[in-house]
Short mmCIF file of C-alpha atoms in Angstrom, two decimals:
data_model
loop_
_atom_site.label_atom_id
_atom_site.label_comp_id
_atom_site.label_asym_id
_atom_site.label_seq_id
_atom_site.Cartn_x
_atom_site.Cartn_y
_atom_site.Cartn_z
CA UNK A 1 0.00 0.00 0.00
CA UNK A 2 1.66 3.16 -0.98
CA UNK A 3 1.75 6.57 2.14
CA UNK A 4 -0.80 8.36 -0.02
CA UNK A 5 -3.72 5.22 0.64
CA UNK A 6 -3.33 4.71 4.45
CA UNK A 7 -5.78 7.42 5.18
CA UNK A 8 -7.02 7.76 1.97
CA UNK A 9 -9.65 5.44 0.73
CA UNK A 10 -9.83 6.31 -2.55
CA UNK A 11 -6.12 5.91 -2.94
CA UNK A 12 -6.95 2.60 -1.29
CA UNK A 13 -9.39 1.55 -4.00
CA UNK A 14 -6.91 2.62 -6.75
CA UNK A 15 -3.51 0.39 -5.07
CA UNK A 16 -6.51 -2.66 -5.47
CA UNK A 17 -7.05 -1.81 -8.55
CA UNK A 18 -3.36 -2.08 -9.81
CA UNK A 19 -2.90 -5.33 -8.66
CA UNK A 20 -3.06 -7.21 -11.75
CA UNK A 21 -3.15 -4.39 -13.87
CA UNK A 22 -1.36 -4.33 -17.69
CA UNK A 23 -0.09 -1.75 -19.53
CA UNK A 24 -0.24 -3.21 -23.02
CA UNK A 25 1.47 0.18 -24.71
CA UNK A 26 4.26 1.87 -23.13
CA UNK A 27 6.93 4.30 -24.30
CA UNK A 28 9.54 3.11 -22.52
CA UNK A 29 13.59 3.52 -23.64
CA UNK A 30 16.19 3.43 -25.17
CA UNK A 31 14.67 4.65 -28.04
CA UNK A 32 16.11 7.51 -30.88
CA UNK A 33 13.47 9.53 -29.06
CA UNK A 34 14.13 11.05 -25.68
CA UNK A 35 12.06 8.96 -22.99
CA UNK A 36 11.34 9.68 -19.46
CA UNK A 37 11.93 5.87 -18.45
CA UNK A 38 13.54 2.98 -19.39
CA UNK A 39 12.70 -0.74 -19.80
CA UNK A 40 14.09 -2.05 -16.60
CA UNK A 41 12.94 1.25 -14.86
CA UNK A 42 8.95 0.49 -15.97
CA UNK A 43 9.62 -2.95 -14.88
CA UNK A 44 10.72 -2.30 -11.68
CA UNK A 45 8.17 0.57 -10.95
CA UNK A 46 5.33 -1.16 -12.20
CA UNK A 47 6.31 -4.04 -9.73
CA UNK A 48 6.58 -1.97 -6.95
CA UNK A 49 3.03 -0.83 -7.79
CA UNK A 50 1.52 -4.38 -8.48
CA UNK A 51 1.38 -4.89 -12.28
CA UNK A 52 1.22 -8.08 -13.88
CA UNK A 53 2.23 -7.12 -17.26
CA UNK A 54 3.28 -4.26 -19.34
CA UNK A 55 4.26 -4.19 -22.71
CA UNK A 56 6.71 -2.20 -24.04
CA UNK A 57 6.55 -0.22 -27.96
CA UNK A 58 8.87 1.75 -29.26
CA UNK A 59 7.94 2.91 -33.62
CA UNK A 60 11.73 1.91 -34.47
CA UNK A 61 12.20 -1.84 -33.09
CA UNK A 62 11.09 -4.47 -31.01
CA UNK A 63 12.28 -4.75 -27.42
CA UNK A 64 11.82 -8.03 -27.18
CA UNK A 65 15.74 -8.92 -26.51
CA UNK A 66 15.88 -6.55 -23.87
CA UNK A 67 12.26 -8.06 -22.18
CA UNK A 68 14.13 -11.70 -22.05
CA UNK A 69 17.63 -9.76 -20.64
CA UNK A 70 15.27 -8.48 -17.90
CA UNK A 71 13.43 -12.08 -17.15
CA UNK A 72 16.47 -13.74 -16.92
CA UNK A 73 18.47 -10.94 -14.60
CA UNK A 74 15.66 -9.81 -12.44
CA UNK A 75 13.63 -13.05 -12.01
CA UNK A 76 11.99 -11.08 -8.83
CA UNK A 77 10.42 -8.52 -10.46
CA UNK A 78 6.92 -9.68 -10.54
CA UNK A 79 5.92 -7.70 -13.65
CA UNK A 80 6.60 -9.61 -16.36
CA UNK A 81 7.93 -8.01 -19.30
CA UNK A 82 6.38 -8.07 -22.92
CA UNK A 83 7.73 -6.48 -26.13
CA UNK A 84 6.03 -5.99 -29.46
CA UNK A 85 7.07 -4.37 -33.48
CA UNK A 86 5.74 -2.24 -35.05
CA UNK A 87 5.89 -2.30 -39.05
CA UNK A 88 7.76 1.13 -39.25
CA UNK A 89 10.57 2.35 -41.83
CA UNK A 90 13.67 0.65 -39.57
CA UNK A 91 12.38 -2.29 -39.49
CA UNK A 92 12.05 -2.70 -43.05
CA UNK A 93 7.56 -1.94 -42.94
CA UNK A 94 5.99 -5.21 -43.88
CA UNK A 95 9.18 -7.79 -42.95
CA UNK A 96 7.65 -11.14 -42.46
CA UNK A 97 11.22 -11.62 -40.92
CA UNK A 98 10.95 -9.10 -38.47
CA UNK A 99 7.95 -9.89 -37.27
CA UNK A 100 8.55 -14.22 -37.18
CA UNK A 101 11.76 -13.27 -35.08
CA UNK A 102 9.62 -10.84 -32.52
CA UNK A 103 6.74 -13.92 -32.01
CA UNK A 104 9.58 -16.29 -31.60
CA UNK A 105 11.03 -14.45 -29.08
CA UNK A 106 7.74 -14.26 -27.02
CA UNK A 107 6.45 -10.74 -28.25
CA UNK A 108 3.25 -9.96 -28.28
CA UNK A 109 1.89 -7.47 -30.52
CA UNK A 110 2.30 -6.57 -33.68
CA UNK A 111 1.57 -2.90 -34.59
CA UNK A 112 0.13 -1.73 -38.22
CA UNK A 113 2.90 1.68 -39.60
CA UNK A 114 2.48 4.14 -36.72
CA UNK A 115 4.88 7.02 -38.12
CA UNK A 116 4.86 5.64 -41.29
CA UNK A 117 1.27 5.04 -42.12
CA UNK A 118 0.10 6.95 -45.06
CA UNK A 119 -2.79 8.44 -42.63
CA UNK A 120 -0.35 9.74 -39.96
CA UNK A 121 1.75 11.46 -42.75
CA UNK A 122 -0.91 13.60 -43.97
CA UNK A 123 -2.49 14.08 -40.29
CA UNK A 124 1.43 15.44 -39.15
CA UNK A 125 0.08 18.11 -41.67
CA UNK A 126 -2.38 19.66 -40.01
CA UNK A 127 -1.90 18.88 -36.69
CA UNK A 128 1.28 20.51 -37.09
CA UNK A 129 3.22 17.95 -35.14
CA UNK A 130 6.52 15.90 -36.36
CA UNK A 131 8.35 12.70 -34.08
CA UNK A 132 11.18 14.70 -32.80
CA UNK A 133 13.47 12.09 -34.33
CA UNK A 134 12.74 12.27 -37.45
CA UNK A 135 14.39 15.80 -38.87
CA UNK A 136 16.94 15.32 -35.89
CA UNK A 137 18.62 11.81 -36.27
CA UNK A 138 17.13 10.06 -39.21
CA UNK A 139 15.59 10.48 -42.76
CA UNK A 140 11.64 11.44 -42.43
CA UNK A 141 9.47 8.91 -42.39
CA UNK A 142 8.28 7.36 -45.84
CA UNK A 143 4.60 6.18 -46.27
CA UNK A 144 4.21 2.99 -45.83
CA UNK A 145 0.26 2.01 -47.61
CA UNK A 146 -1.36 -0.95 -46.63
CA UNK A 147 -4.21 -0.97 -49.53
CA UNK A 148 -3.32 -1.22 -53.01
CA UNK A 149 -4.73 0.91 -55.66
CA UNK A 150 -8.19 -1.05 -56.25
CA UNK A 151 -8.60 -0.67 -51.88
CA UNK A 152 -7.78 -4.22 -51.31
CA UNK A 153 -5.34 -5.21 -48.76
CA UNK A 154 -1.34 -5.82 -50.41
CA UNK A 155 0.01 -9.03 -50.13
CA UNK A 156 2.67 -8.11 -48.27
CA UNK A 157 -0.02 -7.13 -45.70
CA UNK A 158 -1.18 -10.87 -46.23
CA UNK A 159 1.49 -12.10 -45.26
CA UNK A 160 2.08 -11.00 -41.90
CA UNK A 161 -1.37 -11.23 -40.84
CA UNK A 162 -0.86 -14.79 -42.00
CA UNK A 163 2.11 -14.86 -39.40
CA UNK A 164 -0.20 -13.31 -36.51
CA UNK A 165 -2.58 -16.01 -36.61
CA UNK A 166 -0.42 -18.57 -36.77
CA UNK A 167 1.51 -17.85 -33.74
CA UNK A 168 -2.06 -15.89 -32.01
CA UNK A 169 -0.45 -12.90 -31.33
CA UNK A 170 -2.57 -9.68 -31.28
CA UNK A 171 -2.82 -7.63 -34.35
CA UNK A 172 -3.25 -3.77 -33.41
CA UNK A 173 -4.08 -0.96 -35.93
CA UNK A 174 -1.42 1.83 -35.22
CA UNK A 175 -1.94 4.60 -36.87
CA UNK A 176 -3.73 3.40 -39.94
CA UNK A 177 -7.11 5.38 -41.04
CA UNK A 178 -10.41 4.04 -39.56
CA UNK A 179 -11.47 2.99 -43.58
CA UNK A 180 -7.76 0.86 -43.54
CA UNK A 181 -8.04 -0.37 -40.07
CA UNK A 182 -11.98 -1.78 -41.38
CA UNK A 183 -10.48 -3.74 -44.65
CA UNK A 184 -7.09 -4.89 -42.64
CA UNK A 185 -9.18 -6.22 -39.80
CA UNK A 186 -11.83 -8.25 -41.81
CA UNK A 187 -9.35 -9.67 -43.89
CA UNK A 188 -7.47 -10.41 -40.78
CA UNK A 189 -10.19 -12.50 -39.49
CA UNK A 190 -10.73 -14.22 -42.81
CA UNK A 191 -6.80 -15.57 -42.66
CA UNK A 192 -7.63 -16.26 -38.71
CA UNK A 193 -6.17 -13.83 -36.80
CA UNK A 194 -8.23 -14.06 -33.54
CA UNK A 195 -6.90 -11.17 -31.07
CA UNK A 196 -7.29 -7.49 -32.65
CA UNK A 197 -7.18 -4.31 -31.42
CA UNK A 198 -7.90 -0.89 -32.53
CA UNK A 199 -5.59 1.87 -31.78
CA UNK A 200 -6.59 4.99 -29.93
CA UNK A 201 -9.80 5.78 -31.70
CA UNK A 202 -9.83 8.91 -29.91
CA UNK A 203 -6.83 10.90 -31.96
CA UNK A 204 -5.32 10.33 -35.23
CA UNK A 205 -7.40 7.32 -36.90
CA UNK A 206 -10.34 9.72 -37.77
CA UNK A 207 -12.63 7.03 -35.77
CA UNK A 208 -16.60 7.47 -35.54
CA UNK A 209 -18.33 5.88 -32.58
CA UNK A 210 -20.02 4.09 -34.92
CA UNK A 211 -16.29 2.96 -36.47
CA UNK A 212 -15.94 1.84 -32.19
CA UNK A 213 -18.58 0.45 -31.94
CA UNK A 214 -18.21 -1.95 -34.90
CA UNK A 215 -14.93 -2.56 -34.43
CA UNK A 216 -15.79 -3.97 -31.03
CA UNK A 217 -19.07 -5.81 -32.43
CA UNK A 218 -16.37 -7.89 -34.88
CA UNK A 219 -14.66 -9.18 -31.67
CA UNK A 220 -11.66 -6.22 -31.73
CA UNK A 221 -11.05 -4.70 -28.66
CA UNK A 222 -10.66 -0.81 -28.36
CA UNK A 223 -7.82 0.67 -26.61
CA UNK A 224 -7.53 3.46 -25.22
CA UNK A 225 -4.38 6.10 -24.64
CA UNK A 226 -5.20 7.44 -21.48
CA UNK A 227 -2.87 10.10 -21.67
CA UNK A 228 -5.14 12.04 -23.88
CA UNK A 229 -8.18 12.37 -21.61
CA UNK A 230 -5.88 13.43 -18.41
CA UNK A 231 -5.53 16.59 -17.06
CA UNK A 232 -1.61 17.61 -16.68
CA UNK A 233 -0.22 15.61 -19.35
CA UNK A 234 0.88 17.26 -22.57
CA UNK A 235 -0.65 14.92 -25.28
CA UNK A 236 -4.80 15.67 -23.52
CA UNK A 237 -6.83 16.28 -26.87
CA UNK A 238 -9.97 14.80 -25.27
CA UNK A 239 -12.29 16.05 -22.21
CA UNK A 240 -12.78 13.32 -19.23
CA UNK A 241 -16.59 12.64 -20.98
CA UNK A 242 -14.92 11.56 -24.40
CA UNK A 243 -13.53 8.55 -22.37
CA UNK A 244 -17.06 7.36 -21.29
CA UNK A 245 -18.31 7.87 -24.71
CA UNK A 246 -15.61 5.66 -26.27
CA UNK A 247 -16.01 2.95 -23.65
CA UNK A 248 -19.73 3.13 -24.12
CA UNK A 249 -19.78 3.16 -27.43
CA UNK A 250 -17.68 -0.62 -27.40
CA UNK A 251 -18.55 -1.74 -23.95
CA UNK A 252 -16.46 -1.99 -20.79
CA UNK A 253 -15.99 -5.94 -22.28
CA UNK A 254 -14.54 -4.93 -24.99
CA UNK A 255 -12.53 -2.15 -24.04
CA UNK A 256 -8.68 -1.63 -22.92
CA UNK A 257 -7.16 1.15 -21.19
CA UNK A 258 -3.24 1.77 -21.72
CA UNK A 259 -1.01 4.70 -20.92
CA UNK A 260 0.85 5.10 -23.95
CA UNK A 261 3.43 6.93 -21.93
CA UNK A 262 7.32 7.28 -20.79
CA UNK A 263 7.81 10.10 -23.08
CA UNK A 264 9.87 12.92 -21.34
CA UNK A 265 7.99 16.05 -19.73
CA UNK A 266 5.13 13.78 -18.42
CA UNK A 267 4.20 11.60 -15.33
CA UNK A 268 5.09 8.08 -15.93
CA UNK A 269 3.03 5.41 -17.49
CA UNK A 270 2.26 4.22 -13.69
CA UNK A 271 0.79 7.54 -12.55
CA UNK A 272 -0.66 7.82 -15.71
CA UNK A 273 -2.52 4.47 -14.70
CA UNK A 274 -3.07 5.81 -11.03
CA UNK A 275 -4.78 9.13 -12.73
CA UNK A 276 -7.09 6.78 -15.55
CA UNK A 277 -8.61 4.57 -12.62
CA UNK A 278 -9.22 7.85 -10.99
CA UNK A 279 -10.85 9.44 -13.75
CA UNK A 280 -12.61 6.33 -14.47
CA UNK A 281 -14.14 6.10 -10.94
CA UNK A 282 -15.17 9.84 -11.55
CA UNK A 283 -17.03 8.15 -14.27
CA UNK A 284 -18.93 6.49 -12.07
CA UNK A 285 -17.35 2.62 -13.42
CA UNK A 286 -17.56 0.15 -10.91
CA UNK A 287 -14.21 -1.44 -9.44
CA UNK A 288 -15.06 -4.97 -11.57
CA UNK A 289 -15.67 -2.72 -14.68
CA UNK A 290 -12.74 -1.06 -14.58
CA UNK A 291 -10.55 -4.11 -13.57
CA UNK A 292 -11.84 -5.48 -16.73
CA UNK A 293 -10.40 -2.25 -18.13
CA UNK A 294 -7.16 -2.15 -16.68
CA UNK A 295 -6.34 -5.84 -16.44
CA UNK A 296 -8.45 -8.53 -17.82
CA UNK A 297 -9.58 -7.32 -21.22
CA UNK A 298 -5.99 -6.96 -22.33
CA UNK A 299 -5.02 -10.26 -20.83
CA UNK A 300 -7.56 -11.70 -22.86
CA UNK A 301 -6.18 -9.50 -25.97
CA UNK A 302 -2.29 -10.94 -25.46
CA UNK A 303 -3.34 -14.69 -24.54
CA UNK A 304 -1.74 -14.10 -21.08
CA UNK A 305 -4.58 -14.72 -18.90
CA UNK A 306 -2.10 -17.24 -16.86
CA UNK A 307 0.02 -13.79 -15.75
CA UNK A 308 -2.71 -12.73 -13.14
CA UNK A 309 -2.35 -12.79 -9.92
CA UNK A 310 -4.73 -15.44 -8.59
CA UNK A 311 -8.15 -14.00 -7.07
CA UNK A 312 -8.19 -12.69 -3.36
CA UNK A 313 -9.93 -14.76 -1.28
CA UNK A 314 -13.36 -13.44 0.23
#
């Protein structure tokens, strides 16, 4: 129990809450981009605070080396340590290699272009914002596209979802448009990809609440980047209500909250956390709603139900 709960109870209620809890998108470093927090670091904090999971992303490689250095050095961490890819420039976009060598390691996700989607190009346009690593230490990002020019998904595409569901890893959308995410998904099930998720409908993907709605009808789960709805951090773009909107829209069942944080000149992914269950009890969700939120939705997303801690007895 942390100083701030002893007298408090709804710090109490929130130290519960984040026993068990997963992080399934975290910014964590080393990464070309300056971070707040590093692999170990998140491991070790998120420990201290009860996690069961995390899983680290960074848009340049996967971390899942550095996930089995920390499992074999620090076997008393109690957070266990996932990694994913995401299907970016360095890693060569659609590399069936890249991404058999990440599931054989034991990663977990793999990510649809993020900085190199076609979508997030032309939305760095108007929202006026660039990766700070791009100009500074390598080349701008190219477009990656994902639909060829009669809208039907490229076989290269094909062929990694093909490698997702055979090794029944999750499939999330990045940073694709809503209209991409909707042909990449259903021909994702088609080839058997089971475990999809949809990437922060709230910013960037153009999403509806009908677009969340359906996703989550198809079986995809919707996750959510709680560092856009909180007050204090720099990347808010939504009000508190937008959350319950979203999670309405796709049901507390099908929905996952993340932090998508350990960027520099933030709090950390696990106050981030601390903050969402907060805001989410403001909401008026019940503790087993959002523990579905914050834990056992995205167990059921990355296959790791086994992870969680075992129920407290009554």
């Amino acid at each position: 129990m942390t100083e701030a709960a002893i007298n408090d109870p709804v710090e109490q209620r929130v130290d519960a809450l984040l026993q068990g809890a997963i992080d399934p998108h975290v910014h964590s470093g080393p990464s070309i981009a300056e971070r707040g927090i590093d692999h170990l670091q998140l491991a070790i904090e998120a420990s201290k605070a009860g996690f069961a999971a995390v899983v680290t992303k960074d848009h340049d490689y996967s971390g899942v080396m550095t996930a089995a250095l920390i499992a074999r050095h620090h076997p008393e961490l109690r957070t266990k340590v996932y990694s994913s890819i995401v299907l970016n420039n360095v890693v060569g976009g659609f590399n069936p290699y890249a991404v058999e060598h990440m599931a054989a390691m034991g990663g977990k996700v793999v990510w649809m272009p993020t900085l190199a989607a076609e979508n997030h190009l032309r939305w760095e346009k108007t929202a006026g914002w660039v990766h700070p690593a791009s100009t500074q230490k390598i080349r701008p990002a190219a477009g990656i596209p994902v639909l060829d020019g009669n809208k039907a998904v490229r076989d290269e595409v094909k062929e990694v979802l093909d490698i997702v569901a055979r090794n029944d890893i999750a499939l999330a959308s990045g940073h694709l448009h809503i209209s991409e995410t909707w042909l990449v998904f259903e021909e994702a099930r088609r080839r058997g990809v089971k475990r999809l998720v949809l990437t922060h409908p709230e910013d960037i993907v153009d999403a509806s609440m009908n677009d969340v709605s359906g996703i989550a009808a198809m079986g995809a789960f919707v996750e959510h980047s709680l560092c856009m709805f909180l007050e204090g951090s720099k990347f808010k773009t939504c009000e508190e209500e937008d959350l319950r909107k979203h999670i309405d829209a796709a049901g507390v069942g099908q929905t996952i909250l993340c932090s998508d944080l350990g960027q520099t000149g933030v709090f950390s992914p696990i106050e981030g956390f601390r903050r969402g269950i907060k805001l989410c009890m403001k909401l008026g969700y019940s503790d087993e709603e959002i523990r579905k939120m914050v834990s056992l939705n995205a167990a059921r997303a990355l296959g790791i139900e086994a992870d969680l801690p075992a129920p407290s007895p009554t």
